[in-house]
PDB file of C-alpha atoms in Angstrom:
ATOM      1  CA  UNK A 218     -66.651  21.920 -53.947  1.00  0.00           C
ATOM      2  CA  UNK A 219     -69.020  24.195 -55.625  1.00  0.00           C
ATOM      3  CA  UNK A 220     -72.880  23.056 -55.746  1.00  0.00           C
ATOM      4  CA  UNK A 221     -75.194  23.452 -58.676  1.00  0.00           C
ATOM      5  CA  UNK A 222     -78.730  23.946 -58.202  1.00  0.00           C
ATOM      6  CA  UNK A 223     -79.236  20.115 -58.955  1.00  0.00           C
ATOM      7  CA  UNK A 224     -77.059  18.755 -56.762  1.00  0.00           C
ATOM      8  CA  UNK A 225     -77.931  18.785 -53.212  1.00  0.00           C
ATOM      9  CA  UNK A 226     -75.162  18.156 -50.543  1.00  0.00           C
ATOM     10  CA  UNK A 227     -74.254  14.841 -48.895  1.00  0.00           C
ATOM     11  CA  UNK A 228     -76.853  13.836 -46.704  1.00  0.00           C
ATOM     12  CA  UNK A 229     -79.897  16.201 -47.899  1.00  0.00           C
ATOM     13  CA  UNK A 230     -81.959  14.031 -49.354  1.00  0.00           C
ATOM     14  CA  UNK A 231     -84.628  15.975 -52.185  1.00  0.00           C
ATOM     15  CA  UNK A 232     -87.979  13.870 -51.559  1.00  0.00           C
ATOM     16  CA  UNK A 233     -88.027  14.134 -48.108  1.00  0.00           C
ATOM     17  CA  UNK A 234     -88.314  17.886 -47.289  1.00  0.00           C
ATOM     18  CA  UNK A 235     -91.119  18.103 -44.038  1.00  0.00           C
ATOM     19  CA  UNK A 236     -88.729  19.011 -41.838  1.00  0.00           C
ATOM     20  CA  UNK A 237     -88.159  22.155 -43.286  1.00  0.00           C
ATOM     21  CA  UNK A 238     -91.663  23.096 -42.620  1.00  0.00           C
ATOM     22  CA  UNK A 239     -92.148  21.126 -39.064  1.00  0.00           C
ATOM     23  CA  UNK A 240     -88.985  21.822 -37.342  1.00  0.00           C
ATOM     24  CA  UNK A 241     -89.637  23.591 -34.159  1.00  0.00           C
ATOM     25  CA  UNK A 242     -88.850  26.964 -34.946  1.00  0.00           C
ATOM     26  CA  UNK A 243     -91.017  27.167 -37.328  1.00  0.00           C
ATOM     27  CA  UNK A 244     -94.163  25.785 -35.377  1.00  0.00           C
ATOM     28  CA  UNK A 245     -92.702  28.262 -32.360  1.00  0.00           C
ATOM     29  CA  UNK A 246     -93.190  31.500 -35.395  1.00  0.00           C
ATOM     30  CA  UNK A 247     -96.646  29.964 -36.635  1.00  0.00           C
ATOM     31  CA  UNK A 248     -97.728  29.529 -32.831  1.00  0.00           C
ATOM     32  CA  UNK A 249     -96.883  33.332 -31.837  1.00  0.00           C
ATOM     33  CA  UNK A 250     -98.183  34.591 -35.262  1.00  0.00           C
ATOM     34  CA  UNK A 251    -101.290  32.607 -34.377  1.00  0.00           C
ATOM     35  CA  UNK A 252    -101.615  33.782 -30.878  1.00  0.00           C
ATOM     36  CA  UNK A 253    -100.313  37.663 -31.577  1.00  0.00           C
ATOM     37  CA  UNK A 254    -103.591  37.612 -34.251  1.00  0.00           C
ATOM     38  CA  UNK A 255    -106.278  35.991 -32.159  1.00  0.00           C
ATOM     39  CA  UNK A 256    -104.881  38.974 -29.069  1.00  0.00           C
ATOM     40  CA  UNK A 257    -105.600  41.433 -31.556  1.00  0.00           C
ATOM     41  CA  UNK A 258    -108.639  40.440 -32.441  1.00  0.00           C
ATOM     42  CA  UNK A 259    -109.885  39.969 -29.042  1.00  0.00           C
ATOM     43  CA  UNK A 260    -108.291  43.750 -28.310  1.00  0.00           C
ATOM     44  CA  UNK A 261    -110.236  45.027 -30.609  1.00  0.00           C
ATOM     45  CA  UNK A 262    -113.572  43.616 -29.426  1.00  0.00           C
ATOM     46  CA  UNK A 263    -112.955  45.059 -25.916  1.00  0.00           C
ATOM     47  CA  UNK A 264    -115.359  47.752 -24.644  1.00  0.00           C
ATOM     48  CA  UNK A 265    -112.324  49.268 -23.061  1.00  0.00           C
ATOM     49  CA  UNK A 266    -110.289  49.901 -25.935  1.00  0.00           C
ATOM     50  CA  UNK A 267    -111.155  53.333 -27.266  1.00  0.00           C
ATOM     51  CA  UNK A 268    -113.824  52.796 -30.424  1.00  0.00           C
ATOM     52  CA  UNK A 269    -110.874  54.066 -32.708  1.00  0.00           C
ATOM     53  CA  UNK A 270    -108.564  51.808 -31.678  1.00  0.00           C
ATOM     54  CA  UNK A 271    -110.482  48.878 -31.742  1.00  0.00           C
ATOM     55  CA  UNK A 272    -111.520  50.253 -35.504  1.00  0.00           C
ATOM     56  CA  UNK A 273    -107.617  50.183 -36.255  1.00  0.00           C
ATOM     57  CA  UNK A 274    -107.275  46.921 -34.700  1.00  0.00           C
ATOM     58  CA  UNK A 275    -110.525  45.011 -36.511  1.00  0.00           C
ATOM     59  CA  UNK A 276    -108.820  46.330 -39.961  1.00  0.00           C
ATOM     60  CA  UNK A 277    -105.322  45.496 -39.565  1.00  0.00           C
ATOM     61  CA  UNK A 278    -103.919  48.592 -38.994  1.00  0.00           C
ATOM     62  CA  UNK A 279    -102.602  47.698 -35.372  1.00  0.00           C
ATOM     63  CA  UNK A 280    -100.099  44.590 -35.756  1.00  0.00           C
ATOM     64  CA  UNK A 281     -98.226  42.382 -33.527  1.00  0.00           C
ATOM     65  CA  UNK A 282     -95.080  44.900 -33.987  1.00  0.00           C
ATOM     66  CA  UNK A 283     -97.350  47.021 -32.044  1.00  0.00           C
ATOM     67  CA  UNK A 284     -97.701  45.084 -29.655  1.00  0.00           C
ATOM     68  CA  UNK A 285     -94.412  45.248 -28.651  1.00  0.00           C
ATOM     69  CA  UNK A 286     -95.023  48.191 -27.250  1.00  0.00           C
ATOM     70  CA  UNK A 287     -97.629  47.040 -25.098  1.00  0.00           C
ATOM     71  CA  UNK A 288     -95.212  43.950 -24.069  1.00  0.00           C
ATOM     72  CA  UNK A 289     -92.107  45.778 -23.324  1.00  0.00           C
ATOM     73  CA  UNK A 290     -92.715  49.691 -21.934  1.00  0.00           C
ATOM     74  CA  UNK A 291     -92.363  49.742 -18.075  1.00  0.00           C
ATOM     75  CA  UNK A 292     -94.876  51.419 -16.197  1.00  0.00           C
ATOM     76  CA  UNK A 293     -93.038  53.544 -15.330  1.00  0.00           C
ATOM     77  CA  UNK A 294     -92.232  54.390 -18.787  1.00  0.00           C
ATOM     78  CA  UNK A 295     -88.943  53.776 -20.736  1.00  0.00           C
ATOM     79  CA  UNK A 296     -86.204  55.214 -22.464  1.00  0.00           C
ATOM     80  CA  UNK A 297     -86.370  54.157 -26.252  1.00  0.00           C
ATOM     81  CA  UNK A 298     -83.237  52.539 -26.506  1.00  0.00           C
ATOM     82  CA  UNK A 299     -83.981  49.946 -23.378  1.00  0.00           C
ATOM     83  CA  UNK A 300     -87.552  49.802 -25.000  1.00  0.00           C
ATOM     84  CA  UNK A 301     -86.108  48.741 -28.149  1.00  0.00           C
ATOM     85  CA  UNK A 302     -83.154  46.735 -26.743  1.00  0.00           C
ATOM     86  CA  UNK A 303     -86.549  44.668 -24.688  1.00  0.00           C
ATOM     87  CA  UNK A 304     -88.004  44.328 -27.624  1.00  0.00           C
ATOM     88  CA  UNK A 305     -85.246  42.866 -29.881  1.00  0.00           C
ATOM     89  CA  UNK A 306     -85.782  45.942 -32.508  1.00  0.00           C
ATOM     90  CA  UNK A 307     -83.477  48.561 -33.367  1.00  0.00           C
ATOM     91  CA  UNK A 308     -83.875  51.617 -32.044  1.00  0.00           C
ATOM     92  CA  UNK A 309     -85.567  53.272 -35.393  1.00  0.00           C
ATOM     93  CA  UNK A 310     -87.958  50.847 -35.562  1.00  0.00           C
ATOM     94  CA  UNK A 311     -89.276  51.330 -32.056  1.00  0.00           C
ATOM     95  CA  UNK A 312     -88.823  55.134 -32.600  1.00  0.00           C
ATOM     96  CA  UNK A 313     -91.167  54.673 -35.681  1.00  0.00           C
ATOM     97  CA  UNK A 314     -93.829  52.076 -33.629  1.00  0.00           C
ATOM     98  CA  UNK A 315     -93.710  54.913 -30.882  1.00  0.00           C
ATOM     99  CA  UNK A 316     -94.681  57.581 -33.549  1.00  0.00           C
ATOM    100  CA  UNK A 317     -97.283  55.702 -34.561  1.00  0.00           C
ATOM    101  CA  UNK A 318     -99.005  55.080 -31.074  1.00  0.00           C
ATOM    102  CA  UNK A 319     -98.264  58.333 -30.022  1.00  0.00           C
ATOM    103  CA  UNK A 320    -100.662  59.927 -32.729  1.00  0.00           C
ATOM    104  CA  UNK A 321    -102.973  57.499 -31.917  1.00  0.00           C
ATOM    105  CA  UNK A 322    -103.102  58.604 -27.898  1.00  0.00           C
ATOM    106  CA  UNK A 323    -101.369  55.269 -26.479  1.00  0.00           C
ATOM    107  CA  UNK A 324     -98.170  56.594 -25.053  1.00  0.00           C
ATOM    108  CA  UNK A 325     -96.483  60.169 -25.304  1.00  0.00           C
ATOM    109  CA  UNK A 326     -92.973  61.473 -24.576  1.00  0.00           C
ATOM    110  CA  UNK A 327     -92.021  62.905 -21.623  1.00  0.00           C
ATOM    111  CA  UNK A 328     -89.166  64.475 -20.217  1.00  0.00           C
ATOM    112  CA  UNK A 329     -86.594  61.834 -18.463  1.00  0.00           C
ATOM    113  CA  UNK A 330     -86.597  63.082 -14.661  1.00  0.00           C
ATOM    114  CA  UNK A 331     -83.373  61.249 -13.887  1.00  0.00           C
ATOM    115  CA  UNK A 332     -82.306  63.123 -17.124  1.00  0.00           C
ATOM    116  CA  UNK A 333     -83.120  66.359 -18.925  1.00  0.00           C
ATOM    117  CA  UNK A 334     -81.571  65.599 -22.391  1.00  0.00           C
ATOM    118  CA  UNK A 335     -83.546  61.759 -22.338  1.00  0.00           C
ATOM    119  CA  UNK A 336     -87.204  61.502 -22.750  1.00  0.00           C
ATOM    120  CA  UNK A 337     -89.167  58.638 -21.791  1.00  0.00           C
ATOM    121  CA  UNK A 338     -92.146  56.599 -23.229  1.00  0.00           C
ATOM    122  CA  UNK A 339     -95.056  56.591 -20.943  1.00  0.00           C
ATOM    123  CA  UNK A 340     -98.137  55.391 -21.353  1.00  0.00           C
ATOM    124  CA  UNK A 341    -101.168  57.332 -21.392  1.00  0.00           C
ATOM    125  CA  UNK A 342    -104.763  56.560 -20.165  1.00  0.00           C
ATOM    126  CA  UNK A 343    -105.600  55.693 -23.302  1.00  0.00           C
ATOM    127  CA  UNK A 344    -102.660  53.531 -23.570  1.00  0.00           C
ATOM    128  CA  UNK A 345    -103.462  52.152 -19.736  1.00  0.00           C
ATOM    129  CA  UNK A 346    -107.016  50.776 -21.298  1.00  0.00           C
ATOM    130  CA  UNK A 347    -104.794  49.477 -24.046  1.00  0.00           C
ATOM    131  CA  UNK A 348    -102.835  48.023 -21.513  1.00  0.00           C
ATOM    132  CA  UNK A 349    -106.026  46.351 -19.455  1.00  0.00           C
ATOM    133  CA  UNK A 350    -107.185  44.916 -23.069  1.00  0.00           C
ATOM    134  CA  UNK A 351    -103.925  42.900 -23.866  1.00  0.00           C
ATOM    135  CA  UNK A 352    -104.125  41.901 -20.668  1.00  0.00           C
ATOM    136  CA  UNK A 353    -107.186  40.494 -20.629  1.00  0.00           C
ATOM    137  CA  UNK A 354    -107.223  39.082 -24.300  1.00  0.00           C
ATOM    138  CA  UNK A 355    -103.741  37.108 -23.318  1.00  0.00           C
ATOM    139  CA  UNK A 356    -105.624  35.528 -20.767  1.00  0.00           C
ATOM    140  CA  UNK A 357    -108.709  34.850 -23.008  1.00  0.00           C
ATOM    141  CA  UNK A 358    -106.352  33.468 -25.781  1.00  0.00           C
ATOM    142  CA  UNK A 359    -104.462  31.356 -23.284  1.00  0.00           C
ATOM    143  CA  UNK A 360    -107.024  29.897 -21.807  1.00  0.00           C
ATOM    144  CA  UNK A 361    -108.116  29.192 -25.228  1.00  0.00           C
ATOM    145  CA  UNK A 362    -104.379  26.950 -25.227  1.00  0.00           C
ATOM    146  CA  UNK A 363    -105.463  24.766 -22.672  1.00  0.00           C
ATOM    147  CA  UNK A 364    -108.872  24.398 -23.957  1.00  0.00           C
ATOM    148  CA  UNK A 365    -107.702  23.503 -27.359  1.00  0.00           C
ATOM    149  CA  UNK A 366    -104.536  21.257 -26.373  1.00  0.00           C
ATOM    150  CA  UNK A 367    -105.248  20.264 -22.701  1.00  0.00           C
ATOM    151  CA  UNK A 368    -103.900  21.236 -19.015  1.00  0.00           C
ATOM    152  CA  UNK A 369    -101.564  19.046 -19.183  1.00  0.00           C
ATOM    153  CA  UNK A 370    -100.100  19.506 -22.611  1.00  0.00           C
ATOM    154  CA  UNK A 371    -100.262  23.700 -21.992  1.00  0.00           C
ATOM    155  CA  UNK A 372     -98.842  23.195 -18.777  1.00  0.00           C
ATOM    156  CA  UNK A 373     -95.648  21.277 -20.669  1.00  0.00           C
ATOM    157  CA  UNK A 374     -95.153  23.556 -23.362  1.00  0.00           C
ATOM    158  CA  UNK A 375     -95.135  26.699 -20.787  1.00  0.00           C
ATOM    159  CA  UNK A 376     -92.574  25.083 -18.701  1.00  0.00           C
ATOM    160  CA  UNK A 377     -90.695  24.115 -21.934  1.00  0.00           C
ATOM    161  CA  UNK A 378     -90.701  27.396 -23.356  1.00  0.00           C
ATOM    162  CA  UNK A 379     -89.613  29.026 -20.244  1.00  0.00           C
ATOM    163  CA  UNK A 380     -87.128  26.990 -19.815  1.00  0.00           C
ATOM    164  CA  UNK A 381     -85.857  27.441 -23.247  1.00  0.00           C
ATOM    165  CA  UNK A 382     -86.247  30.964 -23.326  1.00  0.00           C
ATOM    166  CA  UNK A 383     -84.136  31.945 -20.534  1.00  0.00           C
TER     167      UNK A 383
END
């Protein structure tokens, strides 16, 4: 059976559409977006973030794609394809976000001691402040959660979302 625009299916009623906007998937995107921004922010207001980074950050020039980065290289630094496979992005994309924070001093490419034709992401000292920032805004912004919604209530949506994550 073909559908026309004006003919919704079986079952999918027209005047009652709030789910499409409530469903949990979409409060789990607005929650990240909304947590990813106010990290940002907070980065960027962090006497430990160099002053042209946090200039970046302040006007939107450092997003939460960024961040991935920050998220997802090991210490130890990473090869871009397990960087990018961490991150759920394809491997040109991360090669692109690396580009990026490479000219702007957060991580550099090194040469792969396990082997010579790889080369690894490492951060840099720049990128280790960087590092110490997110750290310290995720905490900031989380304990912002449990401010905002209660112990109790954080405590149940952490345990939910870890559960449901792995």
């Amino acid at each position: 059976m073909e559908l026309t625009p004006t003919t919704p299916p079986e079952g999918l009623e027209r005047h009652d559409d709030r789910w499409r906007q409530t469903h949990l998937g979409r409060l789990l995107g607005h929650a990240m977006r909304r947590f990813d921004e106010r990290v940002l922010y907070l980065m960027a207001g962090n006497e430990g973030v160099p002053l042209a980074l946090a200039n970046l950050a302040a006007r939107d020039q450092i997003s939460a794609a960024h961040v991935h980065i920050t998220r997802h290289l090991a210490m130890e630094g990473s090869r871009l394809t397990d960087l990018a496979q961490a991150a759920g992005m394809s491997k040109q994309a991360m090669g692109d976000l690396v580009d990026q924070c490479t000219a702007w001093g957060l991580v550099r490419r090194e040469a792969d001691t396990a082997d010579a034709r790889v080369r690894r992401v490492v951060f840099t000292p720049v990128g280790l402040a960087w590092l110490q920032a997110f750290k310290d805004a995720v905490a900031q912004a989380e304990a912002e959660f449990r401010a905002a919604v209660g112990k109790d209530v954080a405590t149940v949506v952490a345990l939910g979302l870890e559960a449901y994550a792995s």
